[in-house]
PDB file of C-alpha atoms and ligand atoms in Angstrom:
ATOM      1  CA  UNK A  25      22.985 -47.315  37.337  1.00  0.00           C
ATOM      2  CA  UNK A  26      20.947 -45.642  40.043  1.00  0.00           C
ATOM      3  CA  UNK A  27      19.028 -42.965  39.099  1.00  0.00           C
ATOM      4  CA  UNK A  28      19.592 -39.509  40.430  1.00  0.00           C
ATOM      5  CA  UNK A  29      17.309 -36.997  41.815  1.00  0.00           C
ATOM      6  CA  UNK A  30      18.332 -33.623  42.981  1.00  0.00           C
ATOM      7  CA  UNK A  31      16.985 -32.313  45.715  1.00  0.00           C
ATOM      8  CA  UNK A  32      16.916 -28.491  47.168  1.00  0.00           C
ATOM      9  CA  UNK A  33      15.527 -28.281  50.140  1.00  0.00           C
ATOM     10  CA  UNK A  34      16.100 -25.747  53.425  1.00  0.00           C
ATOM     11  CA  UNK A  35      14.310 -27.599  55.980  1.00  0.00           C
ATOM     12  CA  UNK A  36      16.585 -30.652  57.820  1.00  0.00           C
ATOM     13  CA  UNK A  37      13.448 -32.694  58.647  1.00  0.00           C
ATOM     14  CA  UNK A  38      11.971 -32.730  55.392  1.00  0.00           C
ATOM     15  CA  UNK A  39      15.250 -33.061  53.464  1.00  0.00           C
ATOM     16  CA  UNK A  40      16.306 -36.090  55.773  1.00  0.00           C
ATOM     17  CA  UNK A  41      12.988 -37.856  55.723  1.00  0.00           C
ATOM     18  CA  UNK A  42      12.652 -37.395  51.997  1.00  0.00           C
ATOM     19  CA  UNK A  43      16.660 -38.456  51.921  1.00  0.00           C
ATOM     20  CA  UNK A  44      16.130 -41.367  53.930  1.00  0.00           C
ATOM     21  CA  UNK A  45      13.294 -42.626  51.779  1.00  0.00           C
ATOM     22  CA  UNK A  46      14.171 -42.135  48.444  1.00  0.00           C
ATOM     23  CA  UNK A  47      17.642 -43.571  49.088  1.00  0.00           C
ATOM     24  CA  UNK A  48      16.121 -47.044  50.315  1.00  0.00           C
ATOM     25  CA  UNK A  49      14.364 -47.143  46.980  1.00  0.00           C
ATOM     26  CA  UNK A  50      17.756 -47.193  45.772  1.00  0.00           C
ATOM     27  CA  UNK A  51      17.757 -43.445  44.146  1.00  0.00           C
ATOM     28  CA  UNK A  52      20.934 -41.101  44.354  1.00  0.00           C
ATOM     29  CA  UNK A  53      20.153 -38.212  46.007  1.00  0.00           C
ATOM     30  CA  UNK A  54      22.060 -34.757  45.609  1.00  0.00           C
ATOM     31  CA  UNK A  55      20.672 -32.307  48.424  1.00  0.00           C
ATOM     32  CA  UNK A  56      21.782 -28.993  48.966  1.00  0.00           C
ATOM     33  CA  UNK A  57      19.567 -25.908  50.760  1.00  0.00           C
ATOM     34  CA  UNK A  58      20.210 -22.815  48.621  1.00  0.00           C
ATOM     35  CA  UNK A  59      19.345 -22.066  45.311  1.00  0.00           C
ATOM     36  CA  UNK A  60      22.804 -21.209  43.964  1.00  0.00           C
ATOM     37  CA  UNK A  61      24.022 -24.599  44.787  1.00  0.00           C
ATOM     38  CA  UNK A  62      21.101 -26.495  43.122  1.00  0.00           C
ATOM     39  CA  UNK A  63      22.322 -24.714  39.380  1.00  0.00           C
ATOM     40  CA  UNK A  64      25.685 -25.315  40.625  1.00  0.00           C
ATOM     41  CA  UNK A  65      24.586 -29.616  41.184  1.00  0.00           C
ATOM     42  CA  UNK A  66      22.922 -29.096  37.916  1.00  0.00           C
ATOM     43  CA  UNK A  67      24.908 -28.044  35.753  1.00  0.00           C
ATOM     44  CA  UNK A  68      27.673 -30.398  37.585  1.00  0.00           C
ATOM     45  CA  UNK A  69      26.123 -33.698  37.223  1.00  0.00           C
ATOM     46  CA  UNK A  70      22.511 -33.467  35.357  1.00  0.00           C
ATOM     47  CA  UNK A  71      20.081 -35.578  37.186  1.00  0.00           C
ATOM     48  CA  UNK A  72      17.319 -37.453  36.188  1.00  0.00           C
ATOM     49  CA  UNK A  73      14.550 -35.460  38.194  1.00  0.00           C
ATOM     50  CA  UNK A  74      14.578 -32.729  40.674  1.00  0.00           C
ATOM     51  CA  UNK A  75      12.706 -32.225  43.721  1.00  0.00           C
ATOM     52  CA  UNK A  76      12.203 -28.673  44.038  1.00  0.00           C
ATOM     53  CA  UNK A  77      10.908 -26.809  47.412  1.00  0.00           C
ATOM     54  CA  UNK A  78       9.562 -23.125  46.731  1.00  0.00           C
ATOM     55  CA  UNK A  79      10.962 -21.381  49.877  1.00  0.00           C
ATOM     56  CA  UNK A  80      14.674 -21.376  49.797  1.00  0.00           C
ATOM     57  CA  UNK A  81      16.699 -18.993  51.642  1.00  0.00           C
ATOM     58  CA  UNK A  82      18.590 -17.500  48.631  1.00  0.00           C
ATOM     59  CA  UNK A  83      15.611 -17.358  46.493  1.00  0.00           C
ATOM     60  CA  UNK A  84      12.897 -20.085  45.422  1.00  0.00           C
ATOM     61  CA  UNK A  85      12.069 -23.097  43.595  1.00  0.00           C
ATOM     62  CA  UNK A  86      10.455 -21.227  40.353  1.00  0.00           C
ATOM     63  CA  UNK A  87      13.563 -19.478  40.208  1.00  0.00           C
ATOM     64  CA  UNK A  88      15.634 -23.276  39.840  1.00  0.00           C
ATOM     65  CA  UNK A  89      12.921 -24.124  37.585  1.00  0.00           C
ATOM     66  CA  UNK A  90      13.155 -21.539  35.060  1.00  0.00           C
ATOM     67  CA  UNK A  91      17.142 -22.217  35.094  1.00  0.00           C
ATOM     68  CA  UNK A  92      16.804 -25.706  34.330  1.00  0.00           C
ATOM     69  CA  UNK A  93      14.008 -25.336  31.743  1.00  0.00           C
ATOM     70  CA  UNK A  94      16.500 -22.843  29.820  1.00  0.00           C
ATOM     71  CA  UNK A  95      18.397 -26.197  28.789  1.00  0.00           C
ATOM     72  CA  UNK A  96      16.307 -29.511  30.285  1.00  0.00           C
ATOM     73  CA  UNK A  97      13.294 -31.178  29.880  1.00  0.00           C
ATOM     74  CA  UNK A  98      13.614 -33.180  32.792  1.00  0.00           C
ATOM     75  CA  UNK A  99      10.773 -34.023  35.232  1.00  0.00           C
ATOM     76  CA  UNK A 100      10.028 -31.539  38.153  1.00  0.00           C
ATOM     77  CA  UNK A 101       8.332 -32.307  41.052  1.00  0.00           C
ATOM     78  CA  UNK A 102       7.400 -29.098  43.125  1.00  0.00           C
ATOM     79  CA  UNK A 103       6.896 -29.436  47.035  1.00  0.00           C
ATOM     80  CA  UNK A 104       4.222 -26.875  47.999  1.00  0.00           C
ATOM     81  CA  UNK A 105       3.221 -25.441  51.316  1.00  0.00           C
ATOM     82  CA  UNK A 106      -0.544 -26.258  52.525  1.00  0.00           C
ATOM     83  CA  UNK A 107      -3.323 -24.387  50.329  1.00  0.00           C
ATOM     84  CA  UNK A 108      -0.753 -22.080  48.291  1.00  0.00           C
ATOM     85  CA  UNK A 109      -2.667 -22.709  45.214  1.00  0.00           C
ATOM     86  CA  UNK A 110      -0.719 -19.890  43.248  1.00  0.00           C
ATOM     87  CA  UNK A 111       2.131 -21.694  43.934  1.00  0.00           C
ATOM     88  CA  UNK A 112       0.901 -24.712  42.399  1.00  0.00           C
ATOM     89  CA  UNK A 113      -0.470 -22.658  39.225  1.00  0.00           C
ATOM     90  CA  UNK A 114       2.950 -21.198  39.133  1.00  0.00           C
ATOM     91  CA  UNK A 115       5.145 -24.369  39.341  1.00  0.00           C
ATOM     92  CA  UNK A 116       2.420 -26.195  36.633  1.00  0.00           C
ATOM     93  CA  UNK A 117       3.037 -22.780  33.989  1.00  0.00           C
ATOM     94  CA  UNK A 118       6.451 -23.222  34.408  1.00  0.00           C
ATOM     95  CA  UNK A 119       6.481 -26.539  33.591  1.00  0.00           C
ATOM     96  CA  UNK A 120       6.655 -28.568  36.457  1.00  0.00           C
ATOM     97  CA  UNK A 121       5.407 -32.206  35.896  1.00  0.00           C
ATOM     98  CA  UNK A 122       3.746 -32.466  39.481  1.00  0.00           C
ATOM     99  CA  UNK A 123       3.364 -31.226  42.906  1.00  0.00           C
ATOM    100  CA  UNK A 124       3.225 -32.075  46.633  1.00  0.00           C
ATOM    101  CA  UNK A 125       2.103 -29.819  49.197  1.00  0.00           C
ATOM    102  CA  UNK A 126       2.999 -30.628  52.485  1.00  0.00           C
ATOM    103  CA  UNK A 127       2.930 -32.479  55.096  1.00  0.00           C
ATOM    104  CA  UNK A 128       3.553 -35.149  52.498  1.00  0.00           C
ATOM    105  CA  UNK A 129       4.072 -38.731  53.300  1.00  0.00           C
ATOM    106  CA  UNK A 130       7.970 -39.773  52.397  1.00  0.00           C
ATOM    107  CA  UNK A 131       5.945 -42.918  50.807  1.00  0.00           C
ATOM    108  CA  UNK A 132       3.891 -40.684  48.776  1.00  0.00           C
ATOM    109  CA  UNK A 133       6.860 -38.637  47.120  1.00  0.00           C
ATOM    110  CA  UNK A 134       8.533 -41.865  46.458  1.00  0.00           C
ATOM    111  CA  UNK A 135       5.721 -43.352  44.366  1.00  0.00           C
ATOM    112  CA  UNK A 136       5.243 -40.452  42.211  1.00  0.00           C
ATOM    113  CA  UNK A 137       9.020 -39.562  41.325  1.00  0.00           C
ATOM    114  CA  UNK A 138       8.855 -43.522  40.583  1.00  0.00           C
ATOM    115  CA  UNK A 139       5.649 -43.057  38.067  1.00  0.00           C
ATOM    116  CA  UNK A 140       6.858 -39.632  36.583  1.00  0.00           C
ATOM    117  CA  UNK A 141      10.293 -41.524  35.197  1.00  0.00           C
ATOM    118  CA  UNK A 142       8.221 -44.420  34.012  1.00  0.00           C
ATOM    119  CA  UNK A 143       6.174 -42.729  32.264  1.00  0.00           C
ATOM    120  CA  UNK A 144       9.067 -39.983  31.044  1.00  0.00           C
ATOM    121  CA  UNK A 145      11.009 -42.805  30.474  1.00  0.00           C
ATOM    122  CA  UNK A 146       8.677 -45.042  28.493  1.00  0.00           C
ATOM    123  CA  UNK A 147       8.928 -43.030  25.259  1.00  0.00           C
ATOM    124  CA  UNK A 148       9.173 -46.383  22.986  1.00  0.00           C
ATOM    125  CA  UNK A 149       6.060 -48.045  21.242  1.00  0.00           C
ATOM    126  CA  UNK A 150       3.240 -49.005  22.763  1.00  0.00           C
ATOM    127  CA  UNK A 151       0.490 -50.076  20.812  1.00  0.00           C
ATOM    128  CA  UNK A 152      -2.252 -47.533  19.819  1.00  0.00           C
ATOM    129  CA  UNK A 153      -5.433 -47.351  22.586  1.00  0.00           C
ATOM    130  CA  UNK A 154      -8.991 -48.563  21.979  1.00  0.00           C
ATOM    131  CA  UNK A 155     -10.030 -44.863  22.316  1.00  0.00           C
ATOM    132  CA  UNK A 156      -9.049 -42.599  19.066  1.00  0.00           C
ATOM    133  CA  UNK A 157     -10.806 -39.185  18.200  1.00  0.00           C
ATOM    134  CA  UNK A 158      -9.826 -35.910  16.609  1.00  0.00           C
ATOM    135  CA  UNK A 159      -5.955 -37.240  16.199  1.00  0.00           C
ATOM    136  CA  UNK A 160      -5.631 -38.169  19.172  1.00  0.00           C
ATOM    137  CA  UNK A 161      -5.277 -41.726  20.832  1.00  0.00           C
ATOM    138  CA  UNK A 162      -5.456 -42.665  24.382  1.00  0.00           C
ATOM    139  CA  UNK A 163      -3.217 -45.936  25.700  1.00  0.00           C
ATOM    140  CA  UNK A 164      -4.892 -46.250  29.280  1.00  0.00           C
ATOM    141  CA  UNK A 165      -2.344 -48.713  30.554  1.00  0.00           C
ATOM    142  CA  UNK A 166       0.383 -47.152  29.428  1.00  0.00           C
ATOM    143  CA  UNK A 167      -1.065 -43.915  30.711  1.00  0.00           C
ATOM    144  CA  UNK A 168      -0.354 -42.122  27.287  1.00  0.00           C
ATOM    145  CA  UNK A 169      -2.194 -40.042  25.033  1.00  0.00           C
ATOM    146  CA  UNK A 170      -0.652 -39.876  21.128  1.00  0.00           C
ATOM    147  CA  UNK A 171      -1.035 -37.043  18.846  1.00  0.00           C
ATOM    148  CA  UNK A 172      -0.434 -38.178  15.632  1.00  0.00           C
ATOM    149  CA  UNK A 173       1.543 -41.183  16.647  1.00  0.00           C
ATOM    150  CA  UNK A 174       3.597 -39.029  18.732  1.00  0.00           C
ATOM    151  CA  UNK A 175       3.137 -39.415  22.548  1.00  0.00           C
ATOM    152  CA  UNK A 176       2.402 -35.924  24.396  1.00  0.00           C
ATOM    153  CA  UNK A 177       4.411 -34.658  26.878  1.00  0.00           C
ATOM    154  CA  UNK A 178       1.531 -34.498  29.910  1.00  0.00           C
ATOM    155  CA  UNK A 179       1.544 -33.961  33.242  1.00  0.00           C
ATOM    156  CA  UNK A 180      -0.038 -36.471  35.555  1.00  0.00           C
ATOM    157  CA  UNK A 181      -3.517 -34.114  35.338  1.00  0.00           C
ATOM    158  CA  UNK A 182      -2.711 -33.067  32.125  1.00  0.00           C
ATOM    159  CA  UNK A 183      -3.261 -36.564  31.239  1.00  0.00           C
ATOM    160  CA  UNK A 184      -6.331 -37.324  33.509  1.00  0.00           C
ATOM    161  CA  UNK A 185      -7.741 -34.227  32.083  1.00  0.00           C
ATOM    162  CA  UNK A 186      -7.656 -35.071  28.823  1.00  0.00           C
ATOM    163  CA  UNK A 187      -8.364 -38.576  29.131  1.00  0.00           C
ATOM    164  CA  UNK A 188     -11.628 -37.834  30.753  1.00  0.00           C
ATOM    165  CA  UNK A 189     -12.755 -35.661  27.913  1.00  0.00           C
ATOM    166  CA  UNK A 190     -11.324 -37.733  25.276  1.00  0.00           C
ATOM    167  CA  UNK A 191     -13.131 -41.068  26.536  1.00  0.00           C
ATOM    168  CA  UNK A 192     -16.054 -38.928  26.512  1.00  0.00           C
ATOM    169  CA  UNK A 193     -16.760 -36.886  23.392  1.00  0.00           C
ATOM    170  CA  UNK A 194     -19.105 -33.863  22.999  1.00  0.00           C
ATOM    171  CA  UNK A 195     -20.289 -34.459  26.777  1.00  0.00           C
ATOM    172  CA  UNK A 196     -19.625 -31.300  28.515  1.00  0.00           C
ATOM    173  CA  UNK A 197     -18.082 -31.680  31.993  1.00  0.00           C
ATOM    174  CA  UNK A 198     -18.515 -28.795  34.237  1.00  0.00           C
ATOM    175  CA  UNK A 199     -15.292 -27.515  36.227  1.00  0.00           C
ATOM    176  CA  UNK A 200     -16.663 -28.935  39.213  1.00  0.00           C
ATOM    177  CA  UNK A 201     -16.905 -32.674  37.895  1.00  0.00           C
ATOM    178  CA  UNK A 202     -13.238 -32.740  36.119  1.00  0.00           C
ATOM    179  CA  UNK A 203     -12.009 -31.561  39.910  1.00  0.00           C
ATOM    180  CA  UNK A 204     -13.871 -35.099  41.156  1.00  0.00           C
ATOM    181  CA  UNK A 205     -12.720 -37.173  38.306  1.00  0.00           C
ATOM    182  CA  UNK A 206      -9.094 -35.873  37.950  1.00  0.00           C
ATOM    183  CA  UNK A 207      -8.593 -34.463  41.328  1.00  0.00           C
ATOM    184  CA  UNK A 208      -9.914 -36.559  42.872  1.00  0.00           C
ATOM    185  CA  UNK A 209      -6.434 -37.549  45.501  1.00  0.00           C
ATOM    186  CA  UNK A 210      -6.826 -33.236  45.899  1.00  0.00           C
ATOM    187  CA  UNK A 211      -9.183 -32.122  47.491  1.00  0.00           C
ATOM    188  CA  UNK A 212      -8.703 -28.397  47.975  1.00  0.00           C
ATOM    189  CA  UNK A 213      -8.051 -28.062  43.953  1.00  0.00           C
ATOM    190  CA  UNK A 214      -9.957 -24.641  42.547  1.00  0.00           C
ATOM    191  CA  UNK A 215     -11.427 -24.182  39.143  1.00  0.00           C
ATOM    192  CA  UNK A 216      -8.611 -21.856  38.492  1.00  0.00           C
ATOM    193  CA  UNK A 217      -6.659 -25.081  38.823  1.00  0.00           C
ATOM    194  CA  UNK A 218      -9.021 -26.687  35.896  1.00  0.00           C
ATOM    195  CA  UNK A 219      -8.706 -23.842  33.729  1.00  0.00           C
ATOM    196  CA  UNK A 220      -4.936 -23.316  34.076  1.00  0.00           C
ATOM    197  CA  UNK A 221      -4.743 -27.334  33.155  1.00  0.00           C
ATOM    198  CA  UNK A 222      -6.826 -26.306  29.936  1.00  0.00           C
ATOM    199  CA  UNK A 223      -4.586 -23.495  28.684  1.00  0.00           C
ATOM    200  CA  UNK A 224      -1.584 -25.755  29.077  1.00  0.00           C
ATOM    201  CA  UNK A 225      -3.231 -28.391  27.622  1.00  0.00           C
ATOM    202  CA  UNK A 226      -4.866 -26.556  24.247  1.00  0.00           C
ATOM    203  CA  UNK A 227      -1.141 -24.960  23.928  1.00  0.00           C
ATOM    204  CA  UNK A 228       0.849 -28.723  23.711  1.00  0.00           C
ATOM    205  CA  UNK A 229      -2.242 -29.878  21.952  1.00  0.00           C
ATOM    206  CA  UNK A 230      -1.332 -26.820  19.182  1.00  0.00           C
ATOM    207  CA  UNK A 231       2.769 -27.653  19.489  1.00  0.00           C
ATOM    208  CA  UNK A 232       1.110 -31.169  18.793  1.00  0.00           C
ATOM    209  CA  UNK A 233       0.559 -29.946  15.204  1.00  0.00           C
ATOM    210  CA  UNK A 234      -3.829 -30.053  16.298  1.00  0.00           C
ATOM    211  CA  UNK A 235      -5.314 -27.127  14.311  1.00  0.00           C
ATOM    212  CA  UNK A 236      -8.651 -27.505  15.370  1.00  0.00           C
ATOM    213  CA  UNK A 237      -9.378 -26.431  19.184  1.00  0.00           C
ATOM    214  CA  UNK A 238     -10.629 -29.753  20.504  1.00  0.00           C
ATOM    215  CA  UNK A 239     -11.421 -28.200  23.827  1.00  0.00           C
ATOM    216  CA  UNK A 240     -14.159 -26.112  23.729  1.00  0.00           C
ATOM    217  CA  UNK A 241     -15.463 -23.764  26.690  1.00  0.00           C
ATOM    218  CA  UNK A 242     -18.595 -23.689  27.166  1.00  0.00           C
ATOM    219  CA  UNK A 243     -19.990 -20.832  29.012  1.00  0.00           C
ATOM    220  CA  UNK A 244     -21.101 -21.276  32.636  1.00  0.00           C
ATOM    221  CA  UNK A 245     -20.906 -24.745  32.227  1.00  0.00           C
ATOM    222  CA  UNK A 246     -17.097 -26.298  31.504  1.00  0.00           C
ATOM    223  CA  UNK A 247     -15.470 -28.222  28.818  1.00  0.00           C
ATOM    224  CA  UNK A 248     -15.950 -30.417  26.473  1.00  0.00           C
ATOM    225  CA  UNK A 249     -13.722 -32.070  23.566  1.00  0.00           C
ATOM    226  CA  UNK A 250     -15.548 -31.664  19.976  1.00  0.00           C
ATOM    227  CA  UNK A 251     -14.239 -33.634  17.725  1.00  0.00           C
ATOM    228  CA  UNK A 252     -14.586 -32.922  13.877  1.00  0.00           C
ATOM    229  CA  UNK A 253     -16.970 -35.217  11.999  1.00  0.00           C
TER     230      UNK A 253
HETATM  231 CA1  LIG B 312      11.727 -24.183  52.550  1.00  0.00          CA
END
């Protein structure tokens, strides 16, 4: 069964290039341009991921976002206009699982809605990764990092984030460094962008059951995961 992405999106070139290529990877695509008929295609057939653009002409994308994350878990992929950082803060708070700003390439969108449901999908059992510390184990090819057995719920730089500190323990990494190593693909990332990360991150790592902060702030110079001994 093909899966099925829902797409809101106001603009006819975007929407028909992103149509065009996510159908001939063999995707169902529901696109409509207004926010009232994205809950409508929600609640109507629940799809597998949505593709949400900010600017709609009825409203925006964080306003379908908060809808759907009343009742779904279900991976959200924000498209972002050029250098709106706030809006990529926003989308990450509210639980979005990833963002593209635009101009995108078609390509580009396709192979990370196609690594988001892996990984969203993949919630089986991999085998524990070589790297364990403070509860927490990291499976680098399955891109995963366990808490207590349990695989976390992480967002593609929630996960590089984490797996940079975790691979590295006690080393403090300044905010400038994780935006090389994680960022890396974005190159007009902020700090603010790093510390948002963190606060999402320390708040699943809590939901996790973690009562010790692992990630520790170190002042004027970054982060760094302390692990008890
Ligand atoms: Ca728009």
């Amino acid at each position: 069964m093909p899966q099925h992405i829902l797409l809101p999106e106001d603009e006819p070139a975007i929407a028909d290039t992103l149509l065009y290529a996510l159908r001939g990877e063999s995707f169902e695509v529901t696109h409509v341009r207004l926010v009232s008929e994205a809950l409508a295609a929600f609640r109507a057939k629940p799809p597998d991921l949505a593709i949400l653009d900010v600017g709609l002409p009825d409203g925006n994308g964080f306003d379908v976002c908060r809808a759907i994350r009343k009742t779904s878990e279900l991976p959200i992929v924000f498209l972002t206009a050029r250098g709106e950082e706030i809006d990529r803060i926003l989308g990450l708070e509210l639980g979005a699982d990833d963002y593209v700003t635009k101009p995108f390439s078609p390509r580009e969108v396709c192979a990370r809605v196609k690594a988001i449901l892996r990984r969203s999908a993949g919630n089986g059992s991999a085998p524990a990764g070589p790297v364990a510390e403070g509860g927490l184990q990291l499976d680098e090819a399955a891109q995963r990092i366990r808490c207590g057995g349990e695989p976390l719920a992480l967002t593609r730089y929630e996960y590089g984030l984490l797996a940079t500190l975790l691979k590295r323990p006690q080393r403090i990494f300044s905010r400038a460094e994780l935006m090389d190593l994680v960022w890396g693909d974005a190159p007009d990332t902020s700090e603010r962008t790093v510390d948002a990360h963190i606060k999402l991150l320390r708040a699943k790592l809590r939901a996790g059951g973690l009562e010790a902060d692992l990630i520790q702030t170190h002042r004027n110079m970054g982060y760094s995961l302390q692990t008890p001994r």
